[in-house]
Amino acid sequence: MKRLEQLYEGKAKIIYATENPDLVIQYFKDDATAFDGVKKGTIVDKGVINNQVSTKIFQYLEENGVKTHFVEQLSDREMLVKKLDIIMVEVVLRNVAAGSICKRLGIEEGKQLEPPTLEFFYKSDELHDPMINDSHIKTFNWATEKEVEILRAQGKKVNELMVAFFKQRGIRLVDFKLEFGRHKGEVLLGDEISPDGCRLWDMATGEKMDKDRFRFSLGNVEEKYQEVYNLVCGQGK
Ligand code: ADP
Ligand code: UDP
């Protein structure tokens, strides 16, 4: 499948058209941003790692009944996906308190959250992705009531599957963000699932293995992304 014109360039990926109007190519870059683009940098080979890790996870989710946009991995940095009309609502699942929930609610980092929480954020860089609820989604027509039900049910299911997936590999899945979109009357899981959009802690040492290492300049960023890659995509997994 050949890459045609660029449709969109985001902070971490470029979207290209293909000869098939229903399919697009996601090209994974090494560019890294944090704090709404205020901090910018590069994580060497992040694009390659995130493409392989996302591929592995999308395949695992599909095998377990989750409908995703994934079609096939085309190269080191390219993934062929179904073209989505992206729902402008980010779905965040949390198993352990970290990041914005700690600040917002005064919760101590590391607290186990039982049951896990599901939050909605409006996908808008200019507004700094504000937290929203079902009533905002309905009033502003970001999604229908039926779609919101799907976001909740799929979010919960993906969380259960991913907690088990990472646990088998010695990784604690702290939290993560999902994006969904519409394709031919269906709601599919889109975007990527990688250390850029998940918090992943080493179960043995508690060490952070995700983009927080870049956000907070913790060092060994490339090494930890590589470790996640080895654990997720390594031999025998
Ligand atoms: P951002 O837009 O936040 O800077 P990226 O750099 O990751 O993010 O860019 C990828 C963009 O492509 C995102 O805006 C995402 O919502 C969108 N996207 C993800 N999957 C698809 C898809 N299957 N079809 C169309 N757009 C998609
Ligand atoms: N996240 C993301 N993109 C966003 C916002 C959050 O991928 O625009 C991910 C983030 O990496 C973390 C989870 O969603 O795994 C929860 O993020 P949080 O709300 O704690 O915000 P942050 O601390 O990243 O500002």
PDB file of C-alpha atoms and ligand atoms in Angstrom:
ATOM      1  CA  MET A   1       0.000   0.000   0.000  1.00  0.00           C
ATOM      2  CA  LYS A   2       1.641   3.247  -1.194  1.00  0.00           C
ATOM      3  CA  ARG A   3       1.773   6.473   0.810  1.00  0.00           C
ATOM      4  CA  LEU A   4       0.002   9.368  -0.975  1.00  0.00           C
ATOM      5  CA  GLU A   5      -0.491  12.952   0.233  1.00  0.00           C
ATOM      6  CA  GLN A   6      -0.066  13.999   3.864  1.00  0.00           C
ATOM      7  CA  LEU A   7      -3.463  14.607   5.479  1.00  0.00           C
ATOM      8  CA  TYR A   8      -2.323  15.744   8.923  1.00  0.00           C
ATOM      9  CA  GLU A   9       0.832  16.182  10.949  1.00  0.00           C
ATOM     10  CA  GLY A  10       0.461  15.857  14.701  1.00  0.00           C
ATOM     11  CA  LYS A  11       2.919  15.953  17.573  1.00  0.00           C
ATOM     12  CA  ALA A  12       3.921  12.294  17.347  1.00  0.00           C
ATOM     13  CA  LYS A  13       2.562  10.996  14.064  1.00  0.00           C
ATOM     14  CA  ILE A  14       1.818  11.918  10.454  1.00  0.00           C
ATOM     15  CA  ILE A  15      -1.304  10.658   8.712  1.00  0.00           C
ATOM     16  CA  TYR A  16      -1.065   9.902   4.971  1.00  0.00           C
ATOM     17  CA  ALA A  17      -3.777   9.089   2.443  1.00  0.00           C
ATOM     18  CA  THR A  18      -3.583   5.856   0.461  1.00  0.00           C
ATOM     19  CA  GLU A  19      -5.108   4.698  -2.834  1.00  0.00           C
ATOM     20  CA  ASN A  20      -8.010   3.355  -0.776  1.00  0.00           C
ATOM     21  CA  PRO A  21     -10.187   6.191   0.617  1.00  0.00           C
ATOM     22  CA  ASP A  22     -11.134   4.004   3.620  1.00  0.00           C
ATOM     23  CA  LEU A  23      -7.526   3.465   4.707  1.00  0.00           C
ATOM     24  CA  VAL A  24      -4.764   5.780   5.947  1.00  0.00           C
ATOM     25  CA  ILE A  25      -1.164   5.288   7.024  1.00  0.00           C
ATOM     26  CA  GLN A  26       0.044   6.369  10.470  1.00  0.00           C
ATOM     27  CA  TYR A  27       3.751   7.283  10.341  1.00  0.00           C
ATOM     28  CA  PHE A  28       5.338   7.224  13.818  1.00  0.00           C
ATOM     29  CA  LYS A  29       7.895   9.989  14.486  1.00  0.00           C
ATOM     30  CA  ASP A  30      10.582  10.242  17.171  1.00  0.00           C
ATOM     31  CA  ASP A  31       9.298  13.700  18.201  1.00  0.00           C
ATOM     32  CA  ALA A  32       8.248  13.913  21.824  1.00  0.00           C
ATOM     33  CA  THR A  33       6.245  16.677  23.490  1.00  0.00           C
ATOM     34  CA  ALA A  34       4.938  17.211  26.998  1.00  0.00           C
ATOM     35  CA  PHE A  35       2.896  19.767  28.906  1.00  0.00           C
ATOM     36  CA  ASP A  36       0.779  20.639  25.845  1.00  0.00           C
ATOM     37  CA  GLY A  37       3.791  21.010  23.602  1.00  0.00           C
ATOM     38  CA  VAL A  38       5.742  23.357  25.906  1.00  0.00           C
ATOM     39  CA  LYS A  39       8.513  20.768  26.293  1.00  0.00           C
ATOM     40  CA  LYS A  40       9.820  19.417  22.995  1.00  0.00           C
ATOM     41  CA  GLY A  41      12.452  16.831  22.203  1.00  0.00           C
ATOM     42  CA  THR A  42      13.343  13.605  20.495  1.00  0.00           C
ATOM     43  CA  ILE A  43      13.351  10.071  21.808  1.00  0.00           C
ATOM     44  CA  VAL A  44      15.614   8.130  19.453  1.00  0.00           C
ATOM     45  CA  ASP A  45      13.722   5.261  17.753  1.00  0.00           C
ATOM     46  CA  LYS A  46      10.534   5.974  19.717  1.00  0.00           C
ATOM     47  CA  GLY A  47       8.557   5.867  16.449  1.00  0.00           C
ATOM     48  CA  VAL A  48       9.813   2.390  15.635  1.00  0.00           C
ATOM     49  CA  ILE A  49       9.109   1.129  19.158  1.00  0.00           C
ATOM     50  CA  ASN A  50       5.646   2.695  19.415  1.00  0.00           C
ATOM     51  CA  ASN A  51       4.653   1.242  16.041  1.00  0.00           C
ATOM     52  CA  GLN A  52       5.683  -2.305  17.061  1.00  0.00           C
ATOM     53  CA  VAL A  53       4.208  -2.044  20.572  1.00  0.00           C
ATOM     54  CA  SER A  54       0.919  -0.642  19.227  1.00  0.00           C
ATOM     55  CA  THR A  55       0.774  -3.365  16.573  1.00  0.00           C
ATOM     56  CA  LYS A  56       1.238  -6.088  19.200  1.00  0.00           C
ATOM     57  CA  ILE A  57      -1.411  -4.603  21.481  1.00  0.00           C
ATOM     58  CA  PHE A  58      -3.967  -3.945  18.721  1.00  0.00           C
ATOM     59  CA  GLN A  59      -3.541  -7.557  17.546  1.00  0.00           C
ATOM     60  CA  TYR A  60      -4.029  -8.827  21.114  1.00  0.00           C
ATOM     61  CA  LEU A  61      -7.127  -6.648  21.595  1.00  0.00           C
ATOM     62  CA  GLU A  62      -8.607  -7.783  18.246  1.00  0.00           C
ATOM     63  CA  GLU A  63      -8.038 -11.430  19.228  1.00  0.00           C
ATOM     64  CA  ASN A  64     -10.045 -10.660  22.351  1.00  0.00           C
ATOM     65  CA  GLY A  65     -13.028  -9.073  20.617  1.00  0.00           C
ATOM     66  CA  VAL A  66     -12.113  -5.360  20.638  1.00  0.00           C
ATOM     67  CA  LYS A  67     -12.746  -3.627  17.311  1.00  0.00           C
ATOM     68  CA  THR A  68      -9.779  -1.445  16.339  1.00  0.00           C
ATOM     69  CA  HIS A  69      -8.624   0.526  13.313  1.00  0.00           C
ATOM     70  CA  PHE A  70      -5.556  -1.717  12.887  1.00  0.00           C
ATOM     71  CA  VAL A  71      -5.111  -3.337   9.463  1.00  0.00           C
ATOM     72  CA  GLU A  72      -1.407  -4.186   9.206  1.00  0.00           C
ATOM     73  CA  GLN A  73       2.085  -3.015  10.008  1.00  0.00           C
ATOM     74  CA  LEU A  74       3.676  -1.839   6.753  1.00  0.00           C
ATOM     75  CA  SER A  75       7.217  -0.994   7.855  1.00  0.00           C
ATOM     76  CA  ASP A  76       9.252   0.018  10.915  1.00  0.00           C
ATOM     77  CA  ARG A  77       7.405   3.320  11.225  1.00  0.00           C
ATOM     78  CA  GLU A  78       4.238   2.809   9.195  1.00  0.00           C
ATOM     79  CA  MET A  79       0.922   1.250  10.181  1.00  0.00           C
ATOM     80  CA  LEU A  80      -2.041   0.830   7.818  1.00  0.00           C
ATOM     81  CA  VAL A  81      -5.303   1.651   9.599  1.00  0.00           C
ATOM     82  CA  LYS A  82      -8.952   2.226   8.791  1.00  0.00           C
ATOM     83  CA  LYS A  83      -9.640   5.937   8.347  1.00  0.00           C
ATOM     84  CA  LEU A  84     -11.587   7.259  11.312  1.00  0.00           C
ATOM     85  CA  ASP A  85     -13.729  10.266  11.988  1.00  0.00           C
ATOM     86  CA  ILE A  86     -12.068  10.814  15.376  1.00  0.00           C
ATOM     87  CA  ILE A  87     -14.381  11.333  18.364  1.00  0.00           C
ATOM     88  CA  MET A  88     -12.972  14.395  20.135  1.00  0.00           C
ATOM     89  CA  VAL A  89     -13.206  12.741  23.539  1.00  0.00           C
ATOM     90  CA  GLU A  90     -10.138  11.140  25.132  1.00  0.00           C
ATOM     91  CA  VAL A  91     -10.917   8.217  27.405  1.00  0.00           C
ATOM     92  CA  VAL A  92      -8.518   7.796  30.348  1.00  0.00           C
ATOM     93  CA  LEU A  93      -8.495   4.645  32.479  1.00  0.00           C
ATOM     94  CA  ARG A  94      -6.649   4.575  35.789  1.00  0.00           C
ATOM     95  CA  ASN A  95      -5.669   1.618  37.971  1.00  0.00           C
ATOM     96  CA  VAL A  96      -3.175   3.514  40.123  1.00  0.00           C
ATOM     97  CA  ALA A  97      -3.121   7.222  40.994  1.00  0.00           C
ATOM     98  CA  ALA A  98      -0.533   9.256  39.049  1.00  0.00           C
ATOM     99  CA  GLY A  99      -0.382  12.442  37.014  1.00  0.00           C
ATOM    100  CA  SER A 100      -3.319  14.819  36.831  1.00  0.00           C
ATOM    101  CA  ILE A 101      -5.639  12.929  39.233  1.00  0.00           C
ATOM    102  CA  CYS A 102      -3.110  13.382  42.045  1.00  0.00           C
ATOM    103  CA  LYS A 103      -3.072  17.165  41.561  1.00  0.00           C
ATOM    104  CA  ARG A 104      -6.801  17.499  40.911  1.00  0.00           C
ATOM    105  CA  LEU A 105      -8.034  15.426  43.843  1.00  0.00           C
ATOM    106  CA  GLY A 106      -5.063  15.490  46.192  1.00  0.00           C
ATOM    107  CA  ILE A 107      -4.497  11.749  45.880  1.00  0.00           C
ATOM    108  CA  GLU A 108      -1.102  10.276  46.743  1.00  0.00           C
ATOM    109  CA  GLU A 109       0.822   8.894  43.746  1.00  0.00           C
ATOM    110  CA  GLY A 110       0.828   5.094  43.757  1.00  0.00           C
ATOM    111  CA  LYS A 111      -2.528   4.580  45.458  1.00  0.00           C
ATOM    112  CA  GLN A 112      -4.316   1.556  43.968  1.00  0.00           C
ATOM    113  CA  LEU A 113      -7.680   2.637  42.554  1.00  0.00           C
ATOM    114  CA  GLU A 114     -10.444   0.110  43.131  1.00  0.00           C
ATOM    115  CA  PRO A 115     -12.516   0.045  41.030  1.00  0.00           C
ATOM    116  CA  PRO A 116     -10.423   1.643  38.281  1.00  0.00           C
ATOM    117  CA  THR A 117     -11.633   5.090  37.187  1.00  0.00           C
ATOM    118  CA  LEU A 118     -12.725   6.138  33.709  1.00  0.00           C
ATOM    119  CA  GLU A 119     -12.529   9.822  32.793  1.00  0.00           C
ATOM    120  CA  PHE A 120     -13.362  11.842  29.698  1.00  0.00           C
ATOM    121  CA  PHE A 121     -11.274  14.771  28.416  1.00  0.00           C
ATOM    122  CA  TYR A 122     -12.039  17.091  25.505  1.00  0.00           C
ATOM    123  CA  LYS A 123      -9.313  16.654  22.880  1.00  0.00           C
ATOM    124  CA  SER A 124      -8.173  20.259  22.433  1.00  0.00           C
ATOM    125  CA  ASP A 125      -4.556  21.406  22.738  1.00  0.00           C
ATOM    126  CA  GLU A 126      -5.604  25.088  22.957  1.00  0.00           C
ATOM    127  CA  LEU A 127      -7.853  24.355  25.940  1.00  0.00           C
ATOM    128  CA  HIS A 128      -5.294  21.960  27.498  1.00  0.00           C
ATOM    129  CA  ASP A 129      -7.598  18.911  27.187  1.00  0.00           C
ATOM    130  CA  PRO A 130     -10.114  19.872  29.913  1.00  0.00           C
ATOM    131  CA  MET A 131     -11.924  17.164  31.836  1.00  0.00           C
ATOM    132  CA  ILE A 132     -15.569  16.770  30.748  1.00  0.00           C
ATOM    133  CA  ASN A 133     -18.556  14.580  31.624  1.00  0.00           C
ATOM    134  CA  ASP A 134     -21.369  12.809  29.763  1.00  0.00           C
ATOM    135  CA  SER A 135     -23.587  15.869  29.852  1.00  0.00           C
ATOM    136  CA  HIS A 136     -20.977  18.059  28.108  1.00  0.00           C
ATOM    137  CA  ILE A 137     -20.518  15.366  25.463  1.00  0.00           C
ATOM    138  CA  LYS A 138     -24.269  15.313  24.842  1.00  0.00           C
ATOM    139  CA  THR A 139     -24.843  19.081  24.923  1.00  0.00           C
ATOM    140  CA  PHE A 140     -21.965  19.869  22.586  1.00  0.00           C
ATOM    141  CA  ASN A 141     -22.656  16.880  20.302  1.00  0.00           C
ATOM    142  CA  TRP A 142     -19.173  15.409  20.619  1.00  0.00           C
ATOM    143  CA  ALA A 143     -20.712  11.937  20.631  1.00  0.00           C
ATOM    144  CA  THR A 144     -24.153  10.346  20.860  1.00  0.00           C
ATOM    145  CA  GLU A 145     -25.430   8.668  24.011  1.00  0.00           C
ATOM    146  CA  LYS A 146     -24.964   5.282  22.339  1.00  0.00           C
ATOM    147  CA  GLU A 147     -21.374   6.148  21.457  1.00  0.00           C
ATOM    148  CA  VAL A 148     -20.670   7.226  25.045  1.00  0.00           C
ATOM    149  CA  GLU A 149     -21.929   3.823  26.200  1.00  0.00           C
ATOM    150  CA  ILE A 150     -19.501   2.182  23.756  1.00  0.00           C
ATOM    151  CA  LEU A 151     -16.588   4.367  24.998  1.00  0.00           C
ATOM    152  CA  ARG A 152     -17.324   3.310  28.584  1.00  0.00           C
ATOM    153  CA  ALA A 153     -17.804  -0.398  27.842  1.00  0.00           C
ATOM    154  CA  GLN A 154     -14.816  -0.639  25.501  1.00  0.00           C
ATOM    155  CA  GLY A 155     -12.644   1.456  27.834  1.00  0.00           C
ATOM    156  CA  LYS A 156     -13.368  -0.921  30.705  1.00  0.00           C
ATOM    157  CA  LYS A 157     -12.814  -4.017  28.574  1.00  0.00           C
ATOM    158  CA  VAL A 158      -9.542  -2.709  27.094  1.00  0.00           C
ATOM    159  CA  ASN A 159      -8.335  -1.885  30.611  1.00  0.00           C
ATOM    160  CA  GLU A 160      -9.015  -5.409  31.897  1.00  0.00           C
ATOM    161  CA  LEU A 161      -7.289  -6.963  28.883  1.00  0.00           C
ATOM    162  CA  MET A 162      -4.305  -4.609  29.069  1.00  0.00           C
ATOM    163  CA  VAL A 163      -3.788  -5.007  32.822  1.00  0.00           C
ATOM    164  CA  ALA A 164      -3.493  -8.787  32.263  1.00  0.00           C
ATOM    165  CA  PHE A 165      -1.273  -8.330  29.190  1.00  0.00           C
ATOM    166  CA  PHE A 166       1.246  -6.112  30.975  1.00  0.00           C
ATOM    167  CA  LYS A 167       1.129  -8.107  34.238  1.00  0.00           C
ATOM    168  CA  GLN A 168       2.295 -11.215  32.340  1.00  0.00           C
ATOM    169  CA  ARG A 169       5.290  -9.159  31.261  1.00  0.00           C
ATOM    170  CA  GLY A 170       6.178  -7.805  34.706  1.00  0.00           C
ATOM    171  CA  ILE A 171       4.687  -4.359  34.092  1.00  0.00           C
ATOM    172  CA  ARG A 172       2.099  -2.526  36.211  1.00  0.00           C
ATOM    173  CA  LEU A 173      -0.377  -0.682  34.001  1.00  0.00           C
ATOM    174  CA  VAL A 174      -0.956   2.538  35.945  1.00  0.00           C
ATOM    175  CA  ASP A 175      -3.115   4.500  33.489  1.00  0.00           C
ATOM    176  CA  PHE A 176      -3.571   5.173  29.789  1.00  0.00           C
ATOM    177  CA  LYS A 177      -5.474   7.234  27.222  1.00  0.00           C
ATOM    178  CA  LEU A 178      -7.603   5.863  24.391  1.00  0.00           C
ATOM    179  CA  GLU A 179      -9.051   7.521  21.302  1.00  0.00           C
ATOM    180  CA  PHE A 180     -11.968   6.168  19.312  1.00  0.00           C
ATOM    181  CA  GLY A 181     -13.448   7.061  15.932  1.00  0.00           C
ATOM    182  CA  ARG A 182     -16.263   6.299  13.542  1.00  0.00           C
ATOM    183  CA  HIS A 183     -15.793   4.098  10.483  1.00  0.00           C
ATOM    184  CA  LYS A 184     -18.666   2.840   8.320  1.00  0.00           C
ATOM    185  CA  GLY A 185     -21.207   3.014  11.135  1.00  0.00           C
ATOM    186  CA  GLU A 186     -18.951   1.403  13.749  1.00  0.00           C
ATOM    187  CA  VAL A 187     -16.958   2.848  16.634  1.00  0.00           C
ATOM    188  CA  LEU A 188     -13.365   1.587  16.488  1.00  0.00           C
ATOM    189  CA  LEU A 189     -10.416   2.020  18.841  1.00  0.00           C
ATOM    190  CA  GLY A 190      -7.862   4.235  17.077  1.00  0.00           C
ATOM    191  CA  ASP A 191      -4.585   6.110  17.442  1.00  0.00           C
ATOM    192  CA  GLU A 192      -1.781   4.218  19.249  1.00  0.00           C
ATOM    193  CA  ILE A 193      -1.208   2.282  22.445  1.00  0.00           C
ATOM    194  CA  SER A 194       2.377   2.789  23.525  1.00  0.00           C
ATOM    195  CA  PRO A 195       4.582   4.143  26.331  1.00  0.00           C
ATOM    196  CA  ASP A 196       3.671   7.650  25.036  1.00  0.00           C
ATOM    197  CA  GLY A 197       0.065   7.335  26.195  1.00  0.00           C
ATOM    198  CA  CYS A 198       0.326   4.816  29.034  1.00  0.00           C
ATOM    199  CA  ARG A 199       1.988   4.937  32.431  1.00  0.00           C
ATOM    200  CA  LEU A 200       3.941   1.716  32.887  1.00  0.00           C
ATOM    201  CA  TRP A 201       5.842   0.854  36.064  1.00  0.00           C
ATOM    202  CA  ASP A 202       8.306  -1.998  36.495  1.00  0.00           C
ATOM    203  CA  MET A 203       6.574  -4.426  38.894  1.00  0.00           C
ATOM    204  CA  ALA A 204       9.852  -5.477  40.500  1.00  0.00           C
ATOM    205  CA  THR A 205      11.475  -2.068  41.037  1.00  0.00           C
ATOM    206  CA  GLY A 206       8.635   0.464  40.677  1.00  0.00           C
ATOM    207  CA  GLU A 207      10.660   2.301  38.025  1.00  0.00           C
ATOM    208  CA  LYS A 208       8.795   4.354  35.439  1.00  0.00           C
ATOM    209  CA  MET A 209       9.066   2.956  31.887  1.00  0.00           C
ATOM    210  CA  ASP A 210       7.012   5.525  29.949  1.00  0.00           C
ATOM    211  CA  LYS A 211       6.870   9.141  28.774  1.00  0.00           C
ATOM    212  CA  ASP A 212       7.082  10.431  32.370  1.00  0.00           C
ATOM    213  CA  ARG A 213      10.849   9.794  32.024  1.00  0.00           C
ATOM    214  CA  PHE A 214      10.862  12.451  29.267  1.00  0.00           C
ATOM    215  CA  ARG A 215       8.278  14.744  30.939  1.00  0.00           C
ATOM    216  CA  PHE A 216      10.259  14.951  34.163  1.00  0.00           C
ATOM    217  CA  SER A 217      13.790  14.475  32.735  1.00  0.00           C
ATOM    218  CA  LEU A 218      14.362  11.254  34.675  1.00  0.00           C
ATOM    219  CA  GLY A 219      17.050   9.985  32.260  1.00  0.00           C
ATOM    220  CA  ASN A 220      17.380   6.615  30.466  1.00  0.00           C
ATOM    221  CA  VAL A 221      14.357   7.446  28.318  1.00  0.00           C
ATOM    222  CA  GLU A 222      15.447   5.410  25.274  1.00  0.00           C
ATOM    223  CA  GLU A 223      16.555   2.489  27.458  1.00  0.00           C
ATOM    224  CA  LYS A 224      13.173   2.227  29.171  1.00  0.00           C
ATOM    225  CA  TYR A 225      11.212   2.461  25.889  1.00  0.00           C
ATOM    226  CA  GLN A 226      13.479  -0.311  24.563  1.00  0.00           C
ATOM    227  CA  GLU A 227      12.782  -2.402  27.672  1.00  0.00           C
ATOM    228  CA  VAL A 228       9.032  -2.042  27.152  1.00  0.00           C
ATOM    229  CA  TYR A 229       9.546  -3.068  23.519  1.00  0.00           C
ATOM    230  CA  ASN A 230      11.547  -6.153  24.572  1.00  0.00           C
ATOM    231  CA  LEU A 231       8.953  -7.198  27.142  1.00  0.00           C
ATOM    232  CA  VAL A 232       5.974  -6.621  24.833  1.00  0.00           C
ATOM    233  CA  CYS A 233       7.392  -7.790  21.506  1.00  0.00           C
ATOM    234  CA  GLY A 234      10.261 -10.042  22.629  1.00  0.00           C
ATOM    235  CA  GLN A 235      10.724 -13.669  21.685  1.00  0.00           C
ATOM    236  CA  GLY A 236       8.141 -16.099  22.944  1.00  0.00           C
ATOM    237  CA  LYS A 237       5.599 -13.427  23.878  1.00  0.00           C
TER     238      LYS A 237
HETATM  239  P1  ADP B   1      -1.866  14.986  18.041  1.00  0.00           P
HETATM  240  O1  ADP B   1      -2.899  15.290  16.990  1.00  0.00           O
HETATM  241  O2  ADP B   1      -2.469  14.963  19.416  1.00  0.00           O
HETATM  242  O3  ADP B   1      -0.656  15.846  17.957  1.00  0.00           O
HETATM  243  P2  ADP B   1      -0.558  12.612  16.850  1.00  0.00           P
HETATM  244  O4  ADP B   1       0.726  13.247  16.505  1.00  0.00           O
HETATM  245  O5  ADP B   1      -0.521  11.263  17.465  1.00  0.00           O
HETATM  246  O6  ADP B   1      -1.462  13.477  17.853  1.00  0.00           O
HETATM  247  O7  ADP B   1      -1.390  12.588  15.510  1.00  0.00           O
HETATM  248  C1  ADP B   1      -2.189  11.564  15.106  1.00  0.00           C
HETATM  249  C2  ADP B   1      -3.571  12.129  14.837  1.00  0.00           C
HETATM  250  O8  ADP B   1      -4.315  11.206  14.046  1.00  0.00           O
HETATM  251  C3  ADP B   1      -4.374  12.348  16.122  1.00  0.00           C
HETATM  252  O9  ADP B   1      -4.991  13.604  16.061  1.00  0.00           O
HETATM  253  C4  ADP B   1      -5.389  11.217  16.121  1.00  0.00           C
HETATM  254  O10 ADP B   1      -6.604  11.604  16.720  1.00  0.00           O
HETATM  255  C5  ADP B   1      -5.567  10.958  14.643  1.00  0.00           C
HETATM  256  N1  ADP B   1      -5.902   9.560  14.306  1.00  0.00           N
HETATM  257  C6  ADP B   1      -5.603   8.427  14.996  1.00  0.00           C
HETATM  258  N2  ADP B   1      -6.053   7.339  14.361  1.00  0.00           N
HETATM  259  C7  ADP B   1      -6.658   7.770  13.225  1.00  0.00           C
HETATM  260  C8  ADP B   1      -7.335   7.110  12.136  1.00  0.00           C
HETATM  261  N3  ADP B   1      -7.449   5.791  12.101  1.00  0.00           N
HETATM  262  N4  ADP B   1      -7.874   7.879  11.163  1.00  0.00           N
HETATM  263  C9  ADP B   1      -7.746   9.231  11.186  1.00  0.00           C
HETATM  264  N5  ADP B   1      -7.106   9.913  12.171  1.00  0.00           N
HETATM  265  C10 ADP B   1      -6.567   9.196  13.183  1.00  0.00           C
HETATM  266  N1  UDP B   2      -2.442  11.026  28.149  1.00  0.00           N
HETATM  267  C1  UDP B   2      -2.130  11.082  26.808  1.00  0.00           C
HETATM  268  N2  UDP B   2      -2.438  12.217  26.107  1.00  0.00           N
HETATM  269  C2  UDP B   2      -3.038  13.285  26.668  1.00  0.00           C
HETATM  270  C3  UDP B   2      -3.348  13.228  28.047  1.00  0.00           C
HETATM  271  C4  UDP B   2      -3.035  12.097  28.760  1.00  0.00           C
HETATM  272  O1  UDP B   2      -1.605  10.117  26.261  1.00  0.00           O
HETATM  273  O2  UDP B   2      -3.303  14.267  25.959  1.00  0.00           O
HETATM  274  C5  UDP B   2      -2.137   9.813  28.933  1.00  0.00           C
HETATM  275  C6  UDP B   2      -0.941  10.002  29.853  1.00  0.00           C
HETATM  276  O3  UDP B   2       0.244   9.558  29.217  1.00  0.00           O
HETATM  277  C7  UDP B   2      -1.295   9.109  31.016  1.00  0.00           C
HETATM  278  C8  UDP B   2      -2.815   9.116  31.056  1.00  0.00           C
HETATM  279  O4  UDP B   2      -3.246   9.535  29.777  1.00  0.00           O
HETATM  280  O5  UDP B   2      -0.877   7.781  30.762  1.00  0.00           O
HETATM  281  C9  UDP B   2      -3.396  10.035  32.118  1.00  0.00           C
HETATM  282  O6  UDP B   2      -2.848  11.309  31.978  1.00  0.00           O
HETATM  283  P1  UDP B   2      -3.124  12.465  33.049  1.00  0.00           P
HETATM  284  O7  UDP B   2      -4.553  12.843  33.011  1.00  0.00           O
HETATM  285  O8  UDP B   2      -2.580  12.027  34.358  1.00  0.00           O
HETATM  286  O9  UDP B   2      -2.359  13.713  32.498  1.00  0.00           O
HETATM  287  P2  UDP B   2      -0.831  14.137  32.513  1.00  0.00           P
HETATM  288  O10 UDP B   2      -0.257  13.849  33.840  1.00  0.00           O
HETATM  289  O11 UDP B   2      -0.233  13.349  31.408  1.00  0.00           O
HETATM  290  O12 UDP B   2      -0.937  15.595  32.228  1.00  0.00           O
END
